[in-house]
Structure formats: structure tokens, C-alpha cells
């Protein structure tokens, strides 16, 4: 009975993301929606394995994005290749850890976090009421959050941070948050959790709600 209650709650959260995607596609959409609509992802990570599987999935998507992209103008080809190799190494370590969780495996993942921290640099800038770190690579930032899903106790928080970094967008006409360009990534995250908990894709689970990407 309790399992059915959890399943219903998970379905409701995933359904709301699909409804949000539809809202983002309406003709009268004007202002970015709050990124906090993604906070429900924390409750989907009811254990560390769920968070780790999600982190591995999005890490592979980051790998695909960086492999398909050209080296950015502010990065050297050597830096770009280093990022790609680091992501490949991280994914391999995540897969090994999921297959056989060990203390040594967790320590190896922590070592990757130290490498990422060094690569991101020390560009700290003072802004009103805070000090902000400007990182060199958004891809490595996503990877950082993904690895923390494996090594930190607050894994659900980092799963949310990872999803936020993957989905959040900005355009002058909308502002920062969930915008029309966020739709494919939002549905991709919803698709992962739908498959994870129900073994169905979004179209099968919510046939009346689904929109094309």
C-alpha cells in the first residue's frame, strides 16, 4: 500500500514537469518560470542509488554534448581535450562504483573532484552581499555535481543542482529560469525518472499530456 502511495507521488511530480513544458510552449509565454519547480527532484532521489543513476545518465549526456561541440573560443584545444578525457574517466569510475561500491571507488571519485576544482581556476568576484566564483567550464560544473551525488551525504541536493545546471536557461526577453529552450532538457529529465520508476516512457505514462520536442 505504501509503495502505491510513493508511486502516485512520483507520477504527480513527473506529470507537473510535463505540464510545465507545455506551459513553456504556449504562445503567450512572457517570463521565465522559477527554477525551483525542479526541487521536487530531491524527493525522487529517495536513496543514493537513484541519485547515482541519475548522475550517471546526465554525465553521459554532458559527454555527448561536449563531443558534439567545437572547442569554445576562451578555451585552448588542450583544455578541451582535458575536459573530454576527464568526463570519460569519471563516467567509467561511476559505472564501476555502481557495479561494486567500495571505499576506494569513492576516494577515486573524490580525487576527480579535486582535479575539477583545479581546472576551474580561482576567479572569485565580489558582488553585492556575496562572493561568486566564475568557473571556466559549465560542462565540468555539471560533472562536479554529478560526482557529488556519489560522494556526498546530501546526494539529493546535488541531484537537484545537476538538473538545474542542465535545464536552466537565459534569454534577455525571458530572463533566467525555465524558458522555452529548456523544454527538451526538462522532458529528458522527466523521461529518465518515468523510465526509472515506471518502466514506461512519458508518452505511455501521460499520453494526453505529451508534447513534441
Backbone as a chain_set.jsonl record, in Angstrom:
{"seq": "XXXXXXXXXXXXXXXXXXXXXXXXXXXXXXXXXXXXXXXXXXXXXXXXXXXXXXXXXXXXXXXXXXXXXXXXXXXXXXXXXXXXXXXXXXXXXXXXXXXXXXXXXXXXXXXXXXXXXXXXXXXXXXXXXXXXXXXXXXXXXXXXXXXXXXXXXXXXXXXXXXXXXXXXXXXXXXXXXXXXXXXXXXXXXXXXXXXXXXXXXXXXXXXXXXXXX", "coords": {"N": [[0.836, -1.214, 0.0], [1.936, 1.214, 0.84], [3.917, 1.451, -1.085], [2.406, 1.908, -3.391], [1.43, 4.413, -2.781], [3.782, 5.93, -2.82], [4.422, 5.622, -5.523], [2.31, 6.949, -6.755], [2.82, 9.54, -5.865], [5.293, 10.04, -7.077], [4.549, 9.924, -9.767], [2.873, 12.15, -9.917], [4.692, 14.27, -9.536], [6.37, 14.014, -11.786], [4.492, 14.361, -13.787], [3.819, 17.054, -13.395], [6.102, 18.294, -14.345], [5.909, 17.756, -17.062], [3.604, 19.199, -17.61], [4.589, 21.733, -17.062], [6.414, 21.967, -19.164], [4.614, 22.137, -21.289], [3.435, 24.558, -20.638], [5.574, 26.279, -21.042], [5.682, 26.294, -23.753], [3.533, 27.732, -24.681], [1.876, 30.268, -26.62], [1.583, 32.773, -25.458], [3.602, 32.99, -23.634], [5.749, 34.726, -21.452], [7.594, 35.325, -19.34], [10.383, 33.933, -17.651], [9.977, 30.855, -15.902], [10.112, 29.936, -12.414], [13.084, 28.306, -11.4], [12.917, 26.726, -9.248], [10.879, 24.96, -9.539], [11.958, 22.578, -10.046], [12.757, 21.463, -7.687], [11.426, 19.3, -6.639], [12.714, 17.11, -7.501], [14.415, 16.26, -5.575], [12.959, 14.652, -3.818], [12.512, 12.484, -5.416], [14.904, 11.238, -5.422], [15.118, 9.049, -3.453], [16.915, 7.326, -2.379], [20.503, 6.743, -2.367], [21.229, 5.331, -4.644], [19.358, 5.902, -6.63], [19.931, 8.621, -7.038], [22.577, 8.369, -7.923], [22.301, 6.873, -10.307], [20.868, 8.702, -11.829], [22.744, 10.764, -11.931], [24.805, 9.527, -13.38], [23.485, 9.127, -15.812], [23.015, 11.811, -16.7], [25.627, 12.667, -16.839], [26.573, 11.218, -19.001], [25.082, 12.451, -20.961], [26.185, 14.999, -20.875], [28.735, 14.311, -21.743], [28.129, 13.569, -24.369], [27.27, 16.048, -25.369], [29.632, 17.602, -25.19], [31.326, 16.19, -26.847], [30.088, 16.551, -29.272], [30.336, 19.235, -29.676], [32.218, 22.167, -30.701], [35.472, 23.325, -29.771], [35.428, 25.889, -27.379], [35.826, 29.467, -27.739], [37.23, 30.7, -25.659], [38.765, 28.744, -24.621], [41.563, 26.571, -24.819], [42.596, 24.145, -27.33], [43.913, 22.093, -26.0], [42.948, 22.282, -23.366], [40.25, 21.684, -23.851], [40.447, 19.039, -24.719], [41.402, 17.898, -22.387], [39.175, 18.226, -20.702], [37.343, 16.541, -21.98], [38.572, 14.048, -21.689], [38.574, 13.833, -18.921], [35.843, 13.702, -18.317], [35.193, 11.294, -19.601], [36.741, 9.53, -18.036], [35.52, 9.925, -15.545], [32.915, 8.941, -15.971], [33.459, 6.241, -16.442], [34.438, 5.539, -13.909], [32.176, 6.034, -12.322], [30.432, 4.078, -13.317], [31.796, 1.746, -12.567], [31.684, 2.018, -9.805], [28.931, 1.894, -9.3], [28.483, -0.722, -9.999], [30.142, -2.119, -8.218], [30.245, -0.966, -5.236], [32.736, 0.61, -3.39], [35.0, 1.725, -0.816], [37.408, 2.584, -1.849], [36.669, 3.181, -4.466], [35.004, 5.372, -4.04], [36.853, 7.179, -3.007], [38.455, 7.55, -5.25], [36.683, 8.909, -6.9], [36.432, 11.235, -5.419], [38.957, 12.25, -5.799], [38.787, 13.003, -8.443], [37.091, 15.177, -8.165], [38.819, 16.991, -6.97], [40.578, 17.417, -9.093], [38.86, 18.635, -10.932], [38.264, 20.976, -9.52], [40.756, 22.273, -9.551], [41.045, 22.717, -12.295], [38.982, 24.498, -12.806], [39.811, 26.93, -11.844], [40.591, 30.043, -10.04], [38.872, 32.278, -10.026], [37.391, 34.47, -8.333], [34.835, 36.747, -7.593], [33.646, 39.765, -6.175], [30.357, 40.53, -5.465], [27.278, 42.325, -4.784], [26.503, 41.522, -1.475], [27.686, 38.996, -1.607], [30.266, 36.6, -2.566], [31.29, 35.45, -5.623], [32.136, 32.626, -7.54], [33.574, 32.367, -10.67], [33.475, 29.97, -13.012], [35.467, 28.02, -15.323], [34.364, 26.158, -17.019], [31.201, 25.068, -17.918], [30.484, 22.463, -18.434], [32.219, 20.959, -16.843], [31.31, 21.833, -14.394], [28.767, 20.674, -14.234], [29.608, 18.016, -14.201], [30.967, 17.985, -11.778], [28.812, 18.314, -9.93], [27.497, 15.927, -10.521], [29.329, 13.943, -9.693], [29.33, 14.486, -6.993], [26.902, 13.473, -6.251], [27.546, 10.887, -5.781], [29.374, 10.929, -3.688], [28.713, 12.608, -1.583], [26.778, 13.115, 1.409], [24.419, 14.528, 1.221], [23.071, 13.809, -1.22], [20.713, 14.131, -2.706], [20.345, 16.864, -2.879], [22.463, 17.618, -4.554], [21.729, 16.278, -6.844], [19.53, 17.782, -7.58], [20.886, 20.24, -8.043], [22.42, 19.481, -10.218], [20.442, 18.862, -12.154], [19.314, 21.396, -12.376], [21.461, 22.892, -13.438], [21.632, 21.665, -15.877], [19.186, 22.202, -17.124], [18.321, 24.899, -16.765], [17.91, 28.083, -18.328], [18.728, 31.109, -20.193], [17.509, 34.055, -21.637], [17.391, 37.338, -22.951], [14.775, 38.301, -23.383], [13.185, 36.749, -21.754], [14.454, 36.331, -19.283], [16.143, 34.635, -16.553], [15.829, 31.181, -15.863], [13.335, 28.695, -16.173], [12.779, 28.404, -19.499], [11.479, 28.616, -22.921], [13.533, 27.308, -24.413], [14.381, 25.479, -22.586], [12.771, 23.298, -22.658], [13.325, 20.752, -24.117], [15.38, 19.612, -22.507], [14.147, 19.559, -20.007], [12.059, 17.737, -20.452], [13.627, 15.553, -20.993], [14.806, 14.97, -18.531], [12.469, 14.399, -17.104], [11.704, 12.158, -18.541], [13.743, 10.331, -17.872], [13.19, 9.814, -15.119], [10.628, 8.806, -15.307], [11.042, 6.439, -16.719], [12.709, 5.227, -14.855], [11.161, 4.785, -12.539], [8.745, 3.701, -13.429], [9.143, 2.175, -15.681], [8.227, 2.952, -18.138], [7.856, 5.103, -21.019], [7.373, 8.693, -21.323], [5.256, 9.219, -23.062], [3.762, 6.884, -22.977], [3.034, 6.849, -20.272], [1.792, 9.326, -19.806], [-0.198, 9.933, -21.935], [-2.091, 11.841, -22.782], [-1.013, 14.24, -22.174], [1.408, 14.677, -23.393], [3.852, 16.463, -25.36], [5.433, 17.398, -28.423], [8.986, 17.505, -28.861]], "CA": [[0.0, 0.0, 0.0], [2.832, 2.364, 0.897], [4.582, 1.533, -2.379], [1.467, 2.55, -4.319], [1.389, 5.828, -2.412], [5.003, 6.533, -3.355], [4.318, 5.632, -6.983], [1.38, 8.024, -7.121], [3.503, 10.806, -5.623], [6.295, 10.201, -8.128], [3.839, 10.22, -11.015], [2.388, 13.535, -9.833], [5.824, 15.173, -9.727], [6.797, 13.927, -13.186], [3.41, 14.96, -14.567], [3.916, 18.509, -13.282], [7.165, 18.751, -15.245], [5.359, 17.73, -18.418], [2.695, 20.346, -17.684], [5.446, 22.916, -17.148], [6.919, 22.019, -20.537], [3.526, 22.649, -22.123], [3.277, 25.974, -20.307], [6.679, 26.999, -21.666], [5.469, 26.32, -25.202], [2.344, 28.499, -25.039], [2.176, 31.463, -27.419], [1.602, 33.974, -24.625], [4.641, 32.895, -22.61], [6.451, 36.004, -21.4], [8.62, 35.458, -18.317], [10.93, 32.652, -17.203], [9.373, 30.247, -14.723], [11.118, 29.694, -11.372], [13.814, 27.04, -11.487], [12.553, 25.935, -8.069], [9.941, 23.892, -9.912], [12.719, 21.328, -10.127], [13.174, 20.976, -6.368], [10.783, 18.014, -6.351], [13.639, 16.032, -7.864], [15.038, 15.769, -4.344], [12.162, 13.563, -3.243], [12.633, 11.32, -6.291], [16.148, 10.58, -5.022], [14.823, 8.545, -2.114], [18.135, 6.684, -1.892], [21.681, 7.179, -3.121], [21.326, 4.655, -5.944], [18.556, 6.678, -7.569], [20.703, 9.824, -7.364], [23.761, 7.969, -8.686], [21.869, 6.506, -11.65], [20.529, 9.957, -12.497], [24.003, 11.473, -12.172], [25.488, 8.845, -14.472], [22.74, 9.407, -17.036], [23.271, 13.171, -17.173], [27.05, 12.75, -17.194], [26.684, 10.717, -20.386], [24.538, 13.493, -21.826], [27.218, 16.032, -20.939], [29.777, 13.776, -22.622], [27.631, 13.671, -25.741], [27.273, 17.458, -25.747], [30.988, 18.104, -25.38], [31.888, 15.511, -28.019], [29.449, 17.099, -30.473], [30.579, 20.674, -29.764], [33.554, 22.633, -31.028], [36.184, 23.975, -28.676], [34.988, 27.259, -27.194], [36.864, 30.444, -28.072], [38.032, 31.061, -24.49], [39.477, 27.563, -24.162], [42.528, 26.038, -25.779], [42.313, 22.755, -27.714], [44.449, 21.204, -24.968], [41.986, 22.289, -22.266], [39.058, 20.99, -24.323], [40.747, 17.605, -24.715], [41.488, 17.508, -20.978], [37.805, 18.118, -20.206], [36.73, 15.345, -22.561], [39.185, 12.873, -21.065], [38.138, 13.779, -17.528], [34.457, 13.237, -18.319], [35.238, 9.872, -19.931], [37.257, 8.834, -16.858], [34.509, 9.998, -14.486], [31.82, 8.025, -16.305], [33.946, 4.874, -16.21], [34.507, 5.321, -12.466], [30.8, 5.95, -11.837], [29.891, 2.76, -13.686], [32.445, 0.735, -11.715], [31.19, 2.17, -8.442], [27.561, 1.379, -9.253], [28.548, -2.186, -10.072], [30.747, -2.596, -6.977], [30.563, 0.192, -4.383], [33.827, 0.406, -2.447], [35.594, 2.945, -0.28], [38.435, 3.009, -2.801], [35.977, 3.802, -5.591], [34.545, 6.7, -3.613], [38.042, 8.019, -2.895], [38.865, 7.891, -6.615], [35.764, 9.943, -7.367], [36.801, 12.473, -4.722], [40.165, 12.755, -6.458], [38.317, 13.694, -9.647], [36.576, 16.485, -7.735], [39.971, 17.869, -6.77], [41.065, 17.778, -10.427], [37.91, 19.607, -11.491], [38.437, 22.23, -8.794], [41.976, 22.907, -10.058], [40.813, 23.16, -13.672], [38.015, 25.594, -12.832], [40.507, 28.172, -11.556], [40.333, 30.794, -8.802], [38.299, 33.576, -10.392], [36.351, 34.858, -7.376], [34.495, 38.158, -7.745], [32.727, 40.285, -5.169], [29.11, 41.139, -5.918], [26.532, 42.71, -3.582], [26.127, 40.52, -0.48], [28.228, 37.658, -1.84], [31.441, 36.392, -3.406], [30.889, 34.469, -6.626], [33.216, 32.012, -8.3], [33.317, 32.209, -12.097], [34.176, 28.755, -13.434], [35.891, 28.017, -16.72], [33.613, 25.197, -17.836], [29.896, 24.611, -17.455], [30.451, 21.007, -18.511], [32.87, 20.437, -15.638], [30.442, 22.125, -13.246], [27.769, 19.601, -14.212], [30.29, 16.796, -13.777], [31.209, 18.153, -10.345], [27.571, 17.995, -9.22], [27.203, 14.505, -10.73], [30.205, 13.159, -8.826], [28.909, 14.695, -5.598], [25.782, 12.559, -5.997], [28.145, 9.626, -5.354], [30.286, 11.002, -2.543], [28.204, 13.464, -0.516], [25.599, 12.6, 2.103], [23.249, 15.258, 0.722], [23.072, 13.49, -2.649], [19.507, 14.642, -3.376], [20.595, 18.288, -3.154], [23.33, 17.73, -5.729], [20.929, 15.851, -7.996], [18.777, 18.981, -7.961], [21.826, 21.199, -8.617], [22.784, 18.953, -11.527], [19.301, 19.072, -13.048], [19.19, 22.844, -12.577], [22.517, 23.33, -14.354], [21.339, 21.059, -17.182], [17.927, 22.681, -17.707], [18.104, 26.345, -16.664], [18.334, 28.86, -19.481], [18.612, 32.57, -20.121], [17.378, 34.895, -22.824], [17.002, 38.672, -22.487], [13.336, 38.534, -23.414], [12.517, 35.95, -20.725], [15.176, 36.293, -18.027], [16.795, 33.37, -16.192], [14.951, 30.197, -15.237], [12.796, 27.763, -17.171], [12.368, 29.161, -20.679], [11.144, 27.661, -23.99], [14.689, 26.488, -24.781], [14.583, 24.462, -21.548], [11.8, 22.208, -22.808], [13.88, 19.418, -24.414], [16.118, 19.09, -21.351], [13.168, 19.273, -18.952], [11.402, 16.481, -20.798], [14.613, 14.482, -20.896], [14.89, 14.627, -17.113], [11.207, 13.737, -16.774], [11.757, 10.841, -19.185], [14.595, 9.453, -17.07], [12.511, 9.379, -13.904], [9.476, 7.989, -15.696], [11.584, 5.112, -17.006], [13.314, 4.672, -13.647], [10.167, 4.334, -11.557], [7.576, 3.035, -14.007], [9.49, 1.347, -16.83], [7.464, 3.452, -19.282], [8.243, 6.44, -21.438], [6.382, 9.708, -20.982], [4.091, 9.083, -23.934], [2.956, 5.785, -22.45], [2.531, 7.169, -18.937], [0.919, 10.508, -19.845], [-0.497, 10.103, -23.373], [-2.908, 13.034, -23.056], [-0.257, 15.434, -21.836], [2.684, 14.791, -24.072], [4.061, 17.418, -26.461], [6.624, 17.072, -29.189], [10.156, 18.307, -28.507]], "C": [[0.868, 1.261, 0.0], [3.546, 2.562, -0.432], [3.69, 2.222, -3.401], [1.373, 4.041, -4.045], [2.601, 6.567, -2.954], [4.917, 6.664, -4.875], [3.405, 6.765, -7.451], [2.033, 9.388, -6.944], [4.559, 11.07, -6.692], [5.643, 10.583, -9.452], [3.356, 11.664, -11.043], [3.51, 14.523, -10.098], [6.272, 15.187, -11.192], [5.756, 14.587, -14.092], [3.484, 16.482, -14.533], [5.023, 19.061, -14.17], [6.68, 18.766, -16.695], [4.402, 18.906, -18.619], [3.48, 21.655, -17.771], [6.007, 23.072, -18.554], [5.853, 22.554, -21.489], [3.328, 24.14, -21.893], [4.358, 26.819, -20.982], [6.5, 27.148, -23.172], [4.238, 27.14, -25.622], [2.734, 29.792, -25.741], [2.299, 32.719, -26.566], [2.646, 33.914, -23.509], [5.509, 34.143, -22.64], [7.65, 36.03, -20.468], [9.078, 34.085, -17.828], [10.238, 32.162, -15.944], [10.459, 29.935, -13.693], [11.769, 28.32, -11.513], [13.476, 26.147, -10.306], [11.468, 24.898, -8.366], [10.639, 22.535, -10.011], [13.066, 20.744, -8.765], [12.543, 19.632, -6.001], [11.675, 16.837, -6.731], [14.306, 15.445, -6.628], [14.274, 14.584, -3.769], [12.166, 12.325, -4.134], [13.916, 10.549, -5.985], [15.978, 10.035, -3.608], [15.968, 7.728, -1.543], [19.286, 7.08, -2.807], [21.775, 6.524, -4.487], [20.528, 5.409, -6.996], [19.318, 7.925, -8.009], [21.907, 9.471, -8.229], [23.399, 7.592, -10.124], [21.529, 7.758, -12.47], [21.8, 10.727, -12.861], [24.774, 10.839, -13.332], [24.812, 9.151, -15.799], [23.065, 10.798, -17.573], [24.748, 13.384, -17.506], [27.273, 12.259, -18.624], [26.114, 11.72, -21.373], [25.52, 14.647, -21.962], [28.354, 15.579, -21.856], [29.361, 13.887, -24.086], [27.68, 15.116, -26.228], [28.677, 17.959, -26.044], [31.666, 17.438, -26.568], [31.335, 16.074, -29.322], [29.786, 18.569, -30.701], [32.01, 20.953, -30.208], [34.175, 23.278, -29.795], [35.763, 25.436, -28.583], [36.15, 28.227, -27.36], [37.766, 30.772, -26.89], [38.808, 29.875, -23.918], [40.431, 27.081, -25.238], [42.135, 24.617, -26.169], [42.809, 21.756, -26.664], [43.493, 21.129, -23.771], [40.744, 21.487, -22.642], [39.265, 19.477, -24.279], [40.853, 17.078, -23.286], [40.104, 17.315, -20.386], [37.156, 16.828, -20.7], [37.275, 14.073, -21.909], [38.72, 12.714, -19.623], [36.704, 13.26, -17.431], [34.398, 11.742, -18.628], [35.698, 9.045, -18.731], [36.21, 8.794, -15.753], [33.369, 9.023, -14.74], [32.236, 6.579, -16.049], [33.997, 4.564, -14.709], [33.111, 5.227, -11.84], [30.214, 4.569, -12.114], [30.497, 1.663, -12.82], [31.896, 0.801, -10.294], [29.767, 1.63, -8.305], [27.542, -0.139, -9.272], [29.09, -2.768, -8.77], [31.134, -1.397, -6.12], [31.667, -0.159, -3.377], [34.316, 1.757, -1.94], [36.645, 3.488, -1.236], [37.808, 3.709, -4.011], [35.499, 5.195, -5.257], [35.72, 7.655, -3.493], [38.547, 8.445, -4.279], [37.969, 8.98, -7.195], [36.063, 11.273, -6.686], [38.056, 13.09, -5.343], [39.792, 13.497, -7.746], [37.759, 15.068, -9.301], [37.715, 17.466, -7.527], [40.555, 18.31, -8.113], [40.167, 18.836, -11.061], [38.1, 20.967, -10.835], [39.67, 22.982, -9.3], [41.757, 23.459, -11.46], [39.885, 24.366, -13.746], [38.646, 26.937, -12.462], [40.04, 28.86, -10.288], [39.795, 32.187, -9.098], [37.108, 33.879, -9.48], [36.106, 36.357, -7.5], [33.462, 38.558, -6.7], [31.532, 40.951, -5.854], [28.334, 41.517, -4.658], [26.112, 41.508, -2.733], [26.726, 39.13, -0.701], [29.557, 37.721, -2.59], [31.124, 35.232, -4.336], [32.123, 33.929, -7.346], [32.78, 31.848, -9.756], [34.15, 31.029, -12.596], [34.496, 28.826, -14.923], [34.994, 27.165, -17.609], [32.295, 24.811, -17.194], [29.785, 23.102, -17.483], [31.084, 20.39, -17.262], [32.056, 20.732, -14.384], [29.358, 21.063, -13.116], [28.403, 18.304, -13.72], [30.588, 16.83, -12.288], [29.968, 17.764, -9.544], [27.238, 16.511, -9.341], [28.041, 13.637, -9.804], [29.779, 13.292, -7.364], [27.666, 13.866, -5.25], [26.282, 11.208, -5.491], [28.868, 9.728, -4.008], [29.775, 11.846, -1.379], [26.969, 12.843, 0.131], [24.323, 13.264, 1.588], [23.128, 15.069, -0.791], [21.858, 14.05, -3.372], [19.655, 16.117, -3.726], [21.443, 18.445, -4.406], [22.649, 17.197, -6.984], [20.085, 17.013, -8.509], [19.691, 20.007, -8.625], [22.231, 20.776, -10.029], [21.672, 19.189, -12.534], [19.136, 20.549, -13.367], [20.212, 23.338, -13.593], [22.25, 22.827, -15.77], [20.175, 21.756, -17.882], [17.814, 24.206, -17.761], [18.658, 27.086, -17.881], [18.194, 30.351, -19.252], [18.452, 33.141, -21.52], [16.883, 36.261, -22.356], [15.497, 38.882, -22.419], [12.571, 37.769, -22.327], [13.148, 36.092, -19.338], [15.774, 34.914, -17.8], [15.809, 32.448, -15.476], [14.559, 29.145, -16.251], [12.218, 28.582, -18.309], [12.049, 28.161, -21.793], [12.313, 26.769, -24.41], [14.973, 25.381, -23.765], [13.753, 23.206, -21.788], [12.439, 20.86, -23.118], [14.604, 18.799, -23.231], [15.179, 18.742, -20.201], [12.468, 17.948, -19.216], [12.358, 15.294, -20.715], [14.775, 14.017, -19.449], [13.624, 13.897, -16.674], [11.182, 12.315, -17.338], [12.602, 9.871, -18.369], [13.83, 8.916, -15.87], [11.283, 8.54, -14.195], [9.935, 6.551, -15.989], [12.095, 4.448, -15.729], [12.265, 4.079, -12.712], [9.021, 3.522, -12.153], [7.898, 2.119, -15.187], [8.704, 1.714, -18.072], [8.04, 4.786, -19.719], [7.107, 7.412, -21.139], [5.111, 9.577, -21.811], [3.17, 7.976, -23.443], [2.291, 6.15, -21.13], [1.535, 8.319, -18.965], [0.523, 10.833, -21.294], [-1.264, 11.377, -23.696], [-2.133, 14.327, -22.834], [0.914, 15.702, -22.757], [2.687, 15.799, -25.216], [5.306, 16.983, -27.204], [7.758, 18.005, -28.779], [10.643, 19.08, -29.721]], "O": [[0.599, 2.227, -0.713], [3.759, 3.694, -0.865], [4.168, 3.034, -4.193], [1.252, 4.841, -4.973], [2.486, 7.675, -3.478], [5.293, 7.691, -5.44], [3.703, 7.452, -8.428], [1.835, 10.288, -7.76], [4.701, 12.199, -7.16], [6.131, 11.459, -10.166], [3.423, 12.325, -12.08], [3.312, 15.51, -10.807], [6.521, 16.249, -11.762], [6.102, 15.284, -15.045], [3.235, 17.131, -15.549], [4.905, 20.169, -14.692], [7.003, 19.677, -17.457], [4.397, 19.533, -19.678], [3.075, 22.578, -18.478], [6.069, 24.184, -19.079], [6.157, 23.335, -22.391], [3.083, 24.894, -22.834], [4.095, 27.932, -21.437], [7.099, 28.028, -23.79], [3.94, 27.225, -26.813], [3.802, 30.346, -25.482], [3.044, 33.634, -26.917], [2.587, 34.689, -22.554], [5.955, 34.575, -23.704], [8.64, 36.697, -20.771], [8.262, 33.188, -17.618], [9.948, 32.94, -15.035], [11.607, 29.693, -14.065], [11.093, 27.311, -11.718], [13.719, 24.941, -10.35], [11.176, 24.05, -7.523], [9.992, 21.488, -10.055], [13.613, 19.644, -8.688], [13.065, 18.91, -5.152], [11.419, 15.701, -6.33], [14.713, 14.283, -6.623], [14.878, 13.624, -3.289], [11.857, 11.229, -3.665], [14.005, 9.351, -6.254], [16.623, 10.51, -2.673], [15.994, 7.462, -0.341], [19.084, 7.666, -3.87], [22.35, 7.108, -5.406], [20.975, 5.541, -8.136], [19.354, 8.253, -9.195], [22.225, 10.197, -9.171], [24.115, 7.955, -11.057], [21.863, 7.85, -13.651], [21.915, 11.271, -13.96], [25.331, 11.549, -14.169], [25.484, 9.406, -16.799], [23.357, 10.954, -18.758], [25.076, 14.2, -18.367], [28.075, 12.83, -19.363], [26.602, 11.832, -22.498], [25.669, 15.212, -23.046], [28.873, 16.367, -22.647], [30.167, 14.259, -24.939], [28.081, 15.381, -27.361], [28.894, 18.66, -27.033], [32.497, 18.059, -27.23], [32.017, 16.079, -30.347], [29.554, 19.097, -31.788], [32.89, 20.099, -30.107], [33.467, 23.72, -28.889], [35.743, 26.144, -29.59], [37.309, 27.866, -27.152], [38.94, 31.09, -27.082], [39.432, 29.984, -22.863], [40.135, 27.175, -26.43], [41.418, 23.95, -25.423], [42.202, 20.704, -26.463], [43.255, 20.05, -23.227], [40.244, 20.7, -21.838], [38.381, 18.729, -23.859], [40.445, 15.951, -23.003], [39.87, 16.356, -19.652], [36.504, 16.116, -19.937], [36.525, 13.142, -21.617], [38.499, 11.597, -19.156], [36.393, 12.46, -16.547], [33.644, 11.004, -17.993], [35.128, 7.994, -18.438], [36.025, 7.767, -15.101], [32.911, 8.35, -13.817], [31.463, 5.788, -15.507], [33.644, 3.463, -14.287], [32.893, 4.428, -10.929], [29.578, 3.968, -11.248], [29.792, 0.752, -12.388], [31.671, -0.228, -9.658], [29.438, 0.985, -7.31], [26.692, -0.767, -8.641], [28.582, -3.771, -8.269], [32.236, -0.867, -6.262], [31.536, -1.113, -2.609], [34.074, 2.794, -2.557], [36.763, 4.7, -1.418], [38.342, 4.697, -4.516], [35.576, 6.101, -6.087], [35.595, 8.828, -3.843], [39.011, 9.571, -4.453], [38.444, 9.87, -7.9], [35.957, 12.326, -7.313], [38.191, 14.313, -5.399], [40.414, 14.501, -8.092], [37.936, 16.02, -10.061], [37.594, 18.643, -7.869], [40.982, 19.456, -8.253], [40.647, 19.805, -11.65], [38.099, 21.994, -11.514], [39.627, 24.203, -9.457], [42.23, 24.55, -11.779], [40.0, 25.174, -14.667], [38.061, 27.983, -12.744], [39.203, 28.335, -9.552], [40.221, 33.164, -8.482], [35.963, 33.579, -9.819], [37.05, 37.147, -7.511], [32.541, 37.806, -6.384], [31.692, 41.822, -6.71], [28.693, 41.076, -3.567], [25.448, 40.594, -3.22], [26.311, 38.176, -0.043], [29.921, 38.747, -3.165], [30.733, 34.156, -3.885], [33.028, 34.68, -7.71], [31.737, 31.256, -10.035], [35.379, 31.086, -12.602], [33.884, 29.584, -15.676], [34.876, 27.418, -18.808], [32.26, 24.296, -16.077], [29.082, 22.513, -16.663], [30.563, 19.429, -16.697], [32.104, 19.97, -13.419], [29.065, 20.604, -12.012], [27.81, 17.58, -12.921], [30.473, 15.81, -11.608], [30.053, 16.982, -8.597], [26.755, 15.9, -8.387], [27.526, 12.698, -9.197], [29.858, 12.333, -6.595], [27.414, 13.593, -4.077], [25.537, 10.469, -4.849], [28.966, 8.744, -3.275], [30.351, 11.802, -0.292], [26.207, 12.132, -0.524], [23.27, 12.63, 1.528], [23.088, 16.04, -1.547], [21.959, 14.411, -4.544], [19.148, 16.569, -4.752], [21.17, 19.314, -5.234], [22.973, 17.636, -8.087], [19.943, 17.206, -9.717], [19.33, 20.585, -9.651], [22.366, 21.613, -10.922], [21.923, 19.662, -13.643], [18.849, 20.911, -14.508], [19.88, 24.106, -14.497], [22.602, 23.49, -16.746], [20.181, 21.886, -19.106], [17.26, 24.744, -18.72], [19.729, 26.76, -18.392], [17.622, 30.797, -18.257], [19.159, 32.763, -22.454], [16.043, 36.338, -21.46], [14.996, 39.553, -21.517], [11.43, 38.113, -22.018], [12.452, 35.985, -18.328], [15.9, 34.12, -18.733], [15.057, 32.878, -14.602], [15.367, 28.751, -17.092], [11.282, 29.358, -18.115], [12.319, 26.97, -21.635], [12.109, 25.599, -24.731], [15.723, 24.449, -24.055], [14.01, 22.165, -21.183], [12.124, 19.886, -22.435], [14.465, 17.604, -22.971], [15.387, 17.75, -19.502], [12.305, 17.133, -18.308], [11.95, 14.175, -20.407], [14.871, 12.82, -19.179], [13.694, 12.897, -15.959], [10.698, 11.388, -16.689], [12.221, 8.714, -18.192], [13.817, 7.71, -15.625], [10.933, 7.657, -13.412], [9.303, 5.583, -15.565], [11.931, 3.242, -15.546], [12.46, 2.997, -12.159], [8.392, 2.734, -11.446], [7.034, 1.37, -15.645], [8.53, 0.885, -18.965], [8.632, 5.514, -18.922], [6.014, 7.002, -20.75], [4.012, 9.802, -21.306], [1.947, 8.109, -23.487], [1.133, 5.807, -20.892], [0.544, 8.299, -18.234], [0.874, 11.894, -21.81], [-1.1, 11.935, -24.781], [-2.567, 15.394, -23.269], [1.36, 16.843, -22.882], [1.701, 15.972, -25.933], [6.142, 16.268, -26.653], [7.523, 19.151, -28.397], [11.624, 19.818, -29.629]]}, "num_chains": 1, "name": "protein.A"}
